[in-house]
Tab-separated table of C-alpha atoms in Angstrom:
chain	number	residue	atom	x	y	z
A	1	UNK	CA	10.723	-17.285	-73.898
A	2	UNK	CA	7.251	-18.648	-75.235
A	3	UNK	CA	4.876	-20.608	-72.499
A	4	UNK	CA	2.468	-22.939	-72.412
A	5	UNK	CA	-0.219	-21.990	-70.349
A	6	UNK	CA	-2.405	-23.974	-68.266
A	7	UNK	CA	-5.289	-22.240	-67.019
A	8	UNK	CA	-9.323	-23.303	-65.659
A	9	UNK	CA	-10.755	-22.258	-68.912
A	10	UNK	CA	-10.604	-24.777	-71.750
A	11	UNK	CA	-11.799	-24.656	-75.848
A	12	UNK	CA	-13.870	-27.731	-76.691
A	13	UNK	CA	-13.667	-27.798	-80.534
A	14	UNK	CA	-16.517	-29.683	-81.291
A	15	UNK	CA	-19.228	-26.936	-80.514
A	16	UNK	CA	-16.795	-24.296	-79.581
A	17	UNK	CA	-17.562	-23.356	-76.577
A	18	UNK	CA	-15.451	-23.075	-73.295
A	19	UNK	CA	-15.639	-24.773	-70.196
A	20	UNK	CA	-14.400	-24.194	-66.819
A	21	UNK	CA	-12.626	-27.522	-65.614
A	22	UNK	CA	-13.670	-26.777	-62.217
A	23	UNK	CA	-17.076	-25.913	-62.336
A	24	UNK	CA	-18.027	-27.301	-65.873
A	25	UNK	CA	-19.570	-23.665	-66.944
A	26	UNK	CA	-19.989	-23.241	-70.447
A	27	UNK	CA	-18.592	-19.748	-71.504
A	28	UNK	CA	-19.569	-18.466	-75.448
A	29	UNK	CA	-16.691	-17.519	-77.443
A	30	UNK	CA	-16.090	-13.751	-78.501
A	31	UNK	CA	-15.933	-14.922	-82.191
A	32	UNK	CA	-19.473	-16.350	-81.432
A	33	UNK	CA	-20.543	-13.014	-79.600
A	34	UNK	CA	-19.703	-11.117	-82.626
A	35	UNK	CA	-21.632	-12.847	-84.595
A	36	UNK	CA	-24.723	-10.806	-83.287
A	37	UNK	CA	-23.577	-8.006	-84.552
A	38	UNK	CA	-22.700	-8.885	-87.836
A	39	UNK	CA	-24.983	-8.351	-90.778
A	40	UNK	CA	-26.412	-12.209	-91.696
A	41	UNK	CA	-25.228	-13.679	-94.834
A	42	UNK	CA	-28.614	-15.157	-96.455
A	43	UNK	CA	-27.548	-18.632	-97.872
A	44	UNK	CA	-29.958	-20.033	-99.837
A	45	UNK	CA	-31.525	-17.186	-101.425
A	46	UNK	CA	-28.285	-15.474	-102.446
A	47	UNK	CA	-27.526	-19.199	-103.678
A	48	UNK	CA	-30.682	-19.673	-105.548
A	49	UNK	CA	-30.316	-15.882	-106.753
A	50	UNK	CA	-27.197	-16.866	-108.496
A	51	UNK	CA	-28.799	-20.040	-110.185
A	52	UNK	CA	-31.301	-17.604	-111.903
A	53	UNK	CA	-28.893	-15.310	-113.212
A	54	UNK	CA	-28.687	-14.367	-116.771
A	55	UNK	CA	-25.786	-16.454	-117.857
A	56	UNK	CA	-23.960	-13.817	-118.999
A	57	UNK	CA	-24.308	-12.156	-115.884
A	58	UNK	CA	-22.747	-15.194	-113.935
A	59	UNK	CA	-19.411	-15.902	-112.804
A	60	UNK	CA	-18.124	-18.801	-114.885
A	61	UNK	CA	-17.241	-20.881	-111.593
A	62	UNK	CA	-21.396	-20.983	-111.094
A	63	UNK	CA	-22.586	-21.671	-114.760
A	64	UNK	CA	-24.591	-24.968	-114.617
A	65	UNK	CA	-25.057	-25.130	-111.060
A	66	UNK	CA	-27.882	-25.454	-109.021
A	67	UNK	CA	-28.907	-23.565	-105.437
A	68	UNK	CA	-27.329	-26.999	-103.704
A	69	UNK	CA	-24.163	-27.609	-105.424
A	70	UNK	CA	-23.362	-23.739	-105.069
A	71	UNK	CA	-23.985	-23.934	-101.254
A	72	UNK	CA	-21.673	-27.070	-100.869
A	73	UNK	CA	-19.510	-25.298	-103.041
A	74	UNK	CA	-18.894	-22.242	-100.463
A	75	UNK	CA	-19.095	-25.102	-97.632
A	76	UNK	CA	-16.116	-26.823	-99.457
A	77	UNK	CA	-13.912	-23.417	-99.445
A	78	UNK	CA	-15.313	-22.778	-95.969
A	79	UNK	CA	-13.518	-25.647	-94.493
A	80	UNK	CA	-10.763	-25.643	-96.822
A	81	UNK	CA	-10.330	-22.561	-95.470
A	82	UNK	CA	-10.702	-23.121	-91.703
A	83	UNK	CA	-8.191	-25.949	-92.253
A	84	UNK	CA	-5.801	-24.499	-93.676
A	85	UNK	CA	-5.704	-21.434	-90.476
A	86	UNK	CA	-5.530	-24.377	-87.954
A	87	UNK	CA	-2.958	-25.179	-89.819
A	88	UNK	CA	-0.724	-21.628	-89.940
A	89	UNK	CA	-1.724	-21.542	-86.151
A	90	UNK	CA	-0.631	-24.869	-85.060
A	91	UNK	CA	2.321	-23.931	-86.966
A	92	UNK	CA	3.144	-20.615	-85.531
A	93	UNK	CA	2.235	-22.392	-81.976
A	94	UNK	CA	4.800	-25.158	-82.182
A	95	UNK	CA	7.187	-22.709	-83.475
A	96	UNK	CA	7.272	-20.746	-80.620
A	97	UNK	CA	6.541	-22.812	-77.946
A	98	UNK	CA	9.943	-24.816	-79.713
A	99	UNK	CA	11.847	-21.641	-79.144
A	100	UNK	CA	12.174	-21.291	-82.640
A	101	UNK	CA	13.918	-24.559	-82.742
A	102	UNK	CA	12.029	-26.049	-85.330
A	103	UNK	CA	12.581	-27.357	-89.185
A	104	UNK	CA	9.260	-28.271	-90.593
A	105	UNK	CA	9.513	-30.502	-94.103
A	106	UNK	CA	7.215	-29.144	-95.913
A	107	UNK	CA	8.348	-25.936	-98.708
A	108	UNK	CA	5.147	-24.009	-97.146
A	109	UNK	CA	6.124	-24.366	-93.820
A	110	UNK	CA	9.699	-23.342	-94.310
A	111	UNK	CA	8.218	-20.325	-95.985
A	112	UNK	CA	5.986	-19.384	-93.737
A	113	UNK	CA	7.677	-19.242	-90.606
A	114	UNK	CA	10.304	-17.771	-92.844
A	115	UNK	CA	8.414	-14.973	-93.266
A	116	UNK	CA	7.157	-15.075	-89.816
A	117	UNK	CA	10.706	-14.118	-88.417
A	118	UNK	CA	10.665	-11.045	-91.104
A	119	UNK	CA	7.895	-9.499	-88.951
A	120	UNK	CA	10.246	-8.758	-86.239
A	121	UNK	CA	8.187	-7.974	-83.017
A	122	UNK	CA	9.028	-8.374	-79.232
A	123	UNK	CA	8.655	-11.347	-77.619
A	124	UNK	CA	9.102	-9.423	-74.099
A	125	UNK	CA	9.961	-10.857	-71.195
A	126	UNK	CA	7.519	-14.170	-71.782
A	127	UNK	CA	4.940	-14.897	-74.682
A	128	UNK	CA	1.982	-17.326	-74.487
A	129	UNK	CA	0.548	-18.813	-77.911
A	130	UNK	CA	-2.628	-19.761	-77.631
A	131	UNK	CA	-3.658	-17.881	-74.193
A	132	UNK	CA	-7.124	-18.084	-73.102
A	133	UNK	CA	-8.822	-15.422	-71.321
A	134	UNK	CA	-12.366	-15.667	-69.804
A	135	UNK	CA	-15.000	-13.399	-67.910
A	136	UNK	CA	-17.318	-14.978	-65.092
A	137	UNK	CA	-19.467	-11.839	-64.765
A	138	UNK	CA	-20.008	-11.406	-69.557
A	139	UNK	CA	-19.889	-15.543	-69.617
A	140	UNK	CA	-17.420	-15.143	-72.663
A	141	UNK	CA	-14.104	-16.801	-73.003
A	142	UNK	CA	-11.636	-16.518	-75.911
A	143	UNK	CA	-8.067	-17.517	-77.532
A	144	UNK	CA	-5.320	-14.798	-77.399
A	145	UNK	CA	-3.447	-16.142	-80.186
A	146	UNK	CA	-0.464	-14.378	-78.894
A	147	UNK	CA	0.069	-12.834	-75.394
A	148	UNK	CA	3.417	-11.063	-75.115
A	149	UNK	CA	4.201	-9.764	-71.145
A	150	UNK	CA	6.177	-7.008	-71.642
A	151	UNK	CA	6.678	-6.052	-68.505
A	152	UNK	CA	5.354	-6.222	-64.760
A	153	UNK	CA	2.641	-3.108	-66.445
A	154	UNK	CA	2.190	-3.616	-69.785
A	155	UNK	CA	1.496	-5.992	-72.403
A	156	UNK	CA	0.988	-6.937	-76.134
A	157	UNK	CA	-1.552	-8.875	-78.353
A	158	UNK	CA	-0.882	-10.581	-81.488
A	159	UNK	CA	-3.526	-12.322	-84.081
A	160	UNK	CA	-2.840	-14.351	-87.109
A	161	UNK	CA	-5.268	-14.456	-89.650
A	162	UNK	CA	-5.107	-16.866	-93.464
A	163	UNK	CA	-8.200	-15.843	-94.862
A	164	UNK	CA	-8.639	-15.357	-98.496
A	165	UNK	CA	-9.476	-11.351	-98.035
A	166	UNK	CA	-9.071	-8.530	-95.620
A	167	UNK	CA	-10.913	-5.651	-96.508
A	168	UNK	CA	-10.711	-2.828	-94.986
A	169	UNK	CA	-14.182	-1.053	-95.766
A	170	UNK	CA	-17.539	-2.731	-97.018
A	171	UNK	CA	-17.435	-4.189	-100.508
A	172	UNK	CA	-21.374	-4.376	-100.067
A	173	UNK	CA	-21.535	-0.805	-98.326
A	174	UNK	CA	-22.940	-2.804	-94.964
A	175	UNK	CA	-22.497	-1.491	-91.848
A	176	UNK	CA	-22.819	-3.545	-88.920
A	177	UNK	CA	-25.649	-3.885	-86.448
A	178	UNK	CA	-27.052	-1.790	-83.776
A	179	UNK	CA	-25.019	-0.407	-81.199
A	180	UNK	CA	-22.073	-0.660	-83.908
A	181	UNK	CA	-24.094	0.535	-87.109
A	182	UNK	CA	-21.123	3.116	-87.240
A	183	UNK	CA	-18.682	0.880	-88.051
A	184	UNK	CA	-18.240	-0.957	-91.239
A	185	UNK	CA	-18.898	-4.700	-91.449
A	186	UNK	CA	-15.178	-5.904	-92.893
A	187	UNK	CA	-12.577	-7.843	-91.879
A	188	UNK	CA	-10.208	-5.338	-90.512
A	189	UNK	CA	-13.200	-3.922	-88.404
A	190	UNK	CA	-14.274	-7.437	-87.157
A	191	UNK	CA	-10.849	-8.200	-86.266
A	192	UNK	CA	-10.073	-5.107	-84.454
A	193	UNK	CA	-13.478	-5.766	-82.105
A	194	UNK	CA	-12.116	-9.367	-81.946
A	195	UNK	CA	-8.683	-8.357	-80.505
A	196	UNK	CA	-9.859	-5.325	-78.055
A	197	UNK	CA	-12.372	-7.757	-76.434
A	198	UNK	CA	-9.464	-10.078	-75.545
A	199	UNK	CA	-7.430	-7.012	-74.772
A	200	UNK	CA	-9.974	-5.716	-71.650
A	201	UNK	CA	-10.444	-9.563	-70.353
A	202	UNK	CA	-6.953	-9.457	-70.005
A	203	UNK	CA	-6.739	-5.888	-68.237
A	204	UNK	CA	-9.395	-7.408	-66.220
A	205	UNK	CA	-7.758	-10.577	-65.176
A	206	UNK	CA	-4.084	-8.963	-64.837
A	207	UNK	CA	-4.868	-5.461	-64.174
A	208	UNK	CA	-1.779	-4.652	-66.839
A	209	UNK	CA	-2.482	-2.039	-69.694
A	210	UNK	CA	-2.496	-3.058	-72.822
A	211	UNK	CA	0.435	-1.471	-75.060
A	212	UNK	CA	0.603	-2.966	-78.330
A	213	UNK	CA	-1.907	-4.972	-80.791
A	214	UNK	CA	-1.207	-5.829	-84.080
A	215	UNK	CA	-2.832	-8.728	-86.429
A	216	UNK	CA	-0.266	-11.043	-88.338
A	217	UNK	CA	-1.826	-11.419	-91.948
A	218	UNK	CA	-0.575	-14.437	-93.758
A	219	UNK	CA	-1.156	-13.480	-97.639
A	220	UNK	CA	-1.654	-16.794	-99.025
A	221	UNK	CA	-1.006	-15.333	-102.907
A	222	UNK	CA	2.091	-13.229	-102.178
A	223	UNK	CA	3.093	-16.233	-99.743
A	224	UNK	CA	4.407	-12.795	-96.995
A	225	UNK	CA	3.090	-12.248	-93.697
A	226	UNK	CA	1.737	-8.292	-93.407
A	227	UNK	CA	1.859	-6.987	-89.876
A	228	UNK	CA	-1.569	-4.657	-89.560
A	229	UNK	CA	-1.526	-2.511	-86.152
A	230	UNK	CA	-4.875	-2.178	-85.087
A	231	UNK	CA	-6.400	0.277	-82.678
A	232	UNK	CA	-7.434	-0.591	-79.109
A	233	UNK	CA	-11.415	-0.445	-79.029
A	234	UNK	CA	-11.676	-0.695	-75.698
A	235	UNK	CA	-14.793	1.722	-75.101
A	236	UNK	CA	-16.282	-0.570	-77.883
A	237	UNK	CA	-14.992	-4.024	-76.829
A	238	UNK	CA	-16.874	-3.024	-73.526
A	239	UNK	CA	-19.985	-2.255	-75.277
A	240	UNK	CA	-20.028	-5.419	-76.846
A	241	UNK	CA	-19.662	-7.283	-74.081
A	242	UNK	CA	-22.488	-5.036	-71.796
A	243	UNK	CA	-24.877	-5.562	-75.438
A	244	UNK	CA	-23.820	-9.804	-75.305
A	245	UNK	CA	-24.970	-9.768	-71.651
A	246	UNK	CA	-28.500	-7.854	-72.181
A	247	UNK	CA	-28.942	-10.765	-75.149
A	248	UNK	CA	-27.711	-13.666	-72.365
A	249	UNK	CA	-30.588	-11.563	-69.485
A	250	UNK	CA	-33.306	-12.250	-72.451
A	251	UNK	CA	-32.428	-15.271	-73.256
């Protein structure tokens, strides 16, 4: 049976950061945290690059534009995007939470969560969409986007991603930033760091092992939900948080 859960650590949307209801502590999220790891994507001069390029060179979507209206271009499919992933998870949220005792309208709805019951994985004993996890001593706080209690040892982490891509190597042949400049800077990668950080707050809040982790890809082309199991970084995901907090000592 899927949960609600109610806990002291809350997302504030806005600037996305969490807050502790109690004390009013402002925790970073883990998305945020990997951000300082990730190779920076330079804007305006890959932007104005493009609006220099040999026409014949460009991509026919850029022809005639300048630096500006490319920018707001990749702005405009930013948030497209980032609305249309609310969107699957608010979906995938009320689903569950409904006991799977939900009809949507909509053609895309009904086909995604269609295609969300093809993925078949346990629900165990109780499930929590949407389950934050936080860390007093790292600061950090994040959104299990589904936590599966197997049993009274183990449990099980689900993700869903909607992006357009997921790579699962460099297209640019980047690697990621120092400590992690062995890893490749893609989605898979990213996402894997992403789930084995929630993974160890977890451990350290319920002092469970984690069993299971898998990421639910929603393709939005083939209109089919992939499910991608993903190792458990944990030796990294501790890194990362030990490299966030020598950033946070700095300031």
């Amino acid at each position: 049976m899927a949960k609600k859960y109610e806990g002291l650590v809350y997302l504030e949307p806005i600037e996305h950061v969490y807050i502790h209801k109690v004390t009013n502590k402002v925790y970073k999220s883990v998305t945020t945290i990997l951000g300082l790891i990730e190779p920076e994507f330079k804007t305006e001069e890959i932007a104005e690059a493009i609006e220099h390029q040999k026409i014949e060179k460009k991509r026919e979507q850029y022809i005639g534009m300048s630096k500006d209206q490319i920018m707001n271009l990749w702005q405009q499919i930013n948030d497209e995007a980032n609305e249309y992933g609310t969107h699957i998870h608010e979906l995938v949220e009320t689903y569950l939470l409904k006991n799977k005792w939900y009809f949507p309208e909509s053609d895309l709805d009904k086909k995604v969560l269609n295609e969300f019951n093809k993925m078949n994985f346990e629900l165990g004993r109780e499930c929590y969409p949407e389950r934050v996890v936080f860390s007093e001593e790292y600061e950090i706080a994040g959104t299990i986007d589904l936590l599966v209690d197997v049993d009274d040892e183990y449990f099980d982490i689900g993700d869903w991603k909607s992006n357009k891509e997921f790579n699962y190597y460099s297209k640019y042949k980047q690697c990621l930033k120092p400590p992690f400049e062995h890893l490749q800077d893609c989605e898979y990668v990213i996402y894997t760091l992403q789930v084995s950080v929630y993974a160890l707050l977890y451990e350290m809040e319920s002092g469970k092992k984690c069993r299971h982790i898998w990421i639910g890809y929603w393709d939005k082309k083939q209109e089919k939900w992939f499910k991608i199991p993903v190792m458990y970084m944990k030796h990294e995901a501790l890194k990362l948080l030990k490299h966030y907090k020598l950033v946070l000592l700095k300031g």
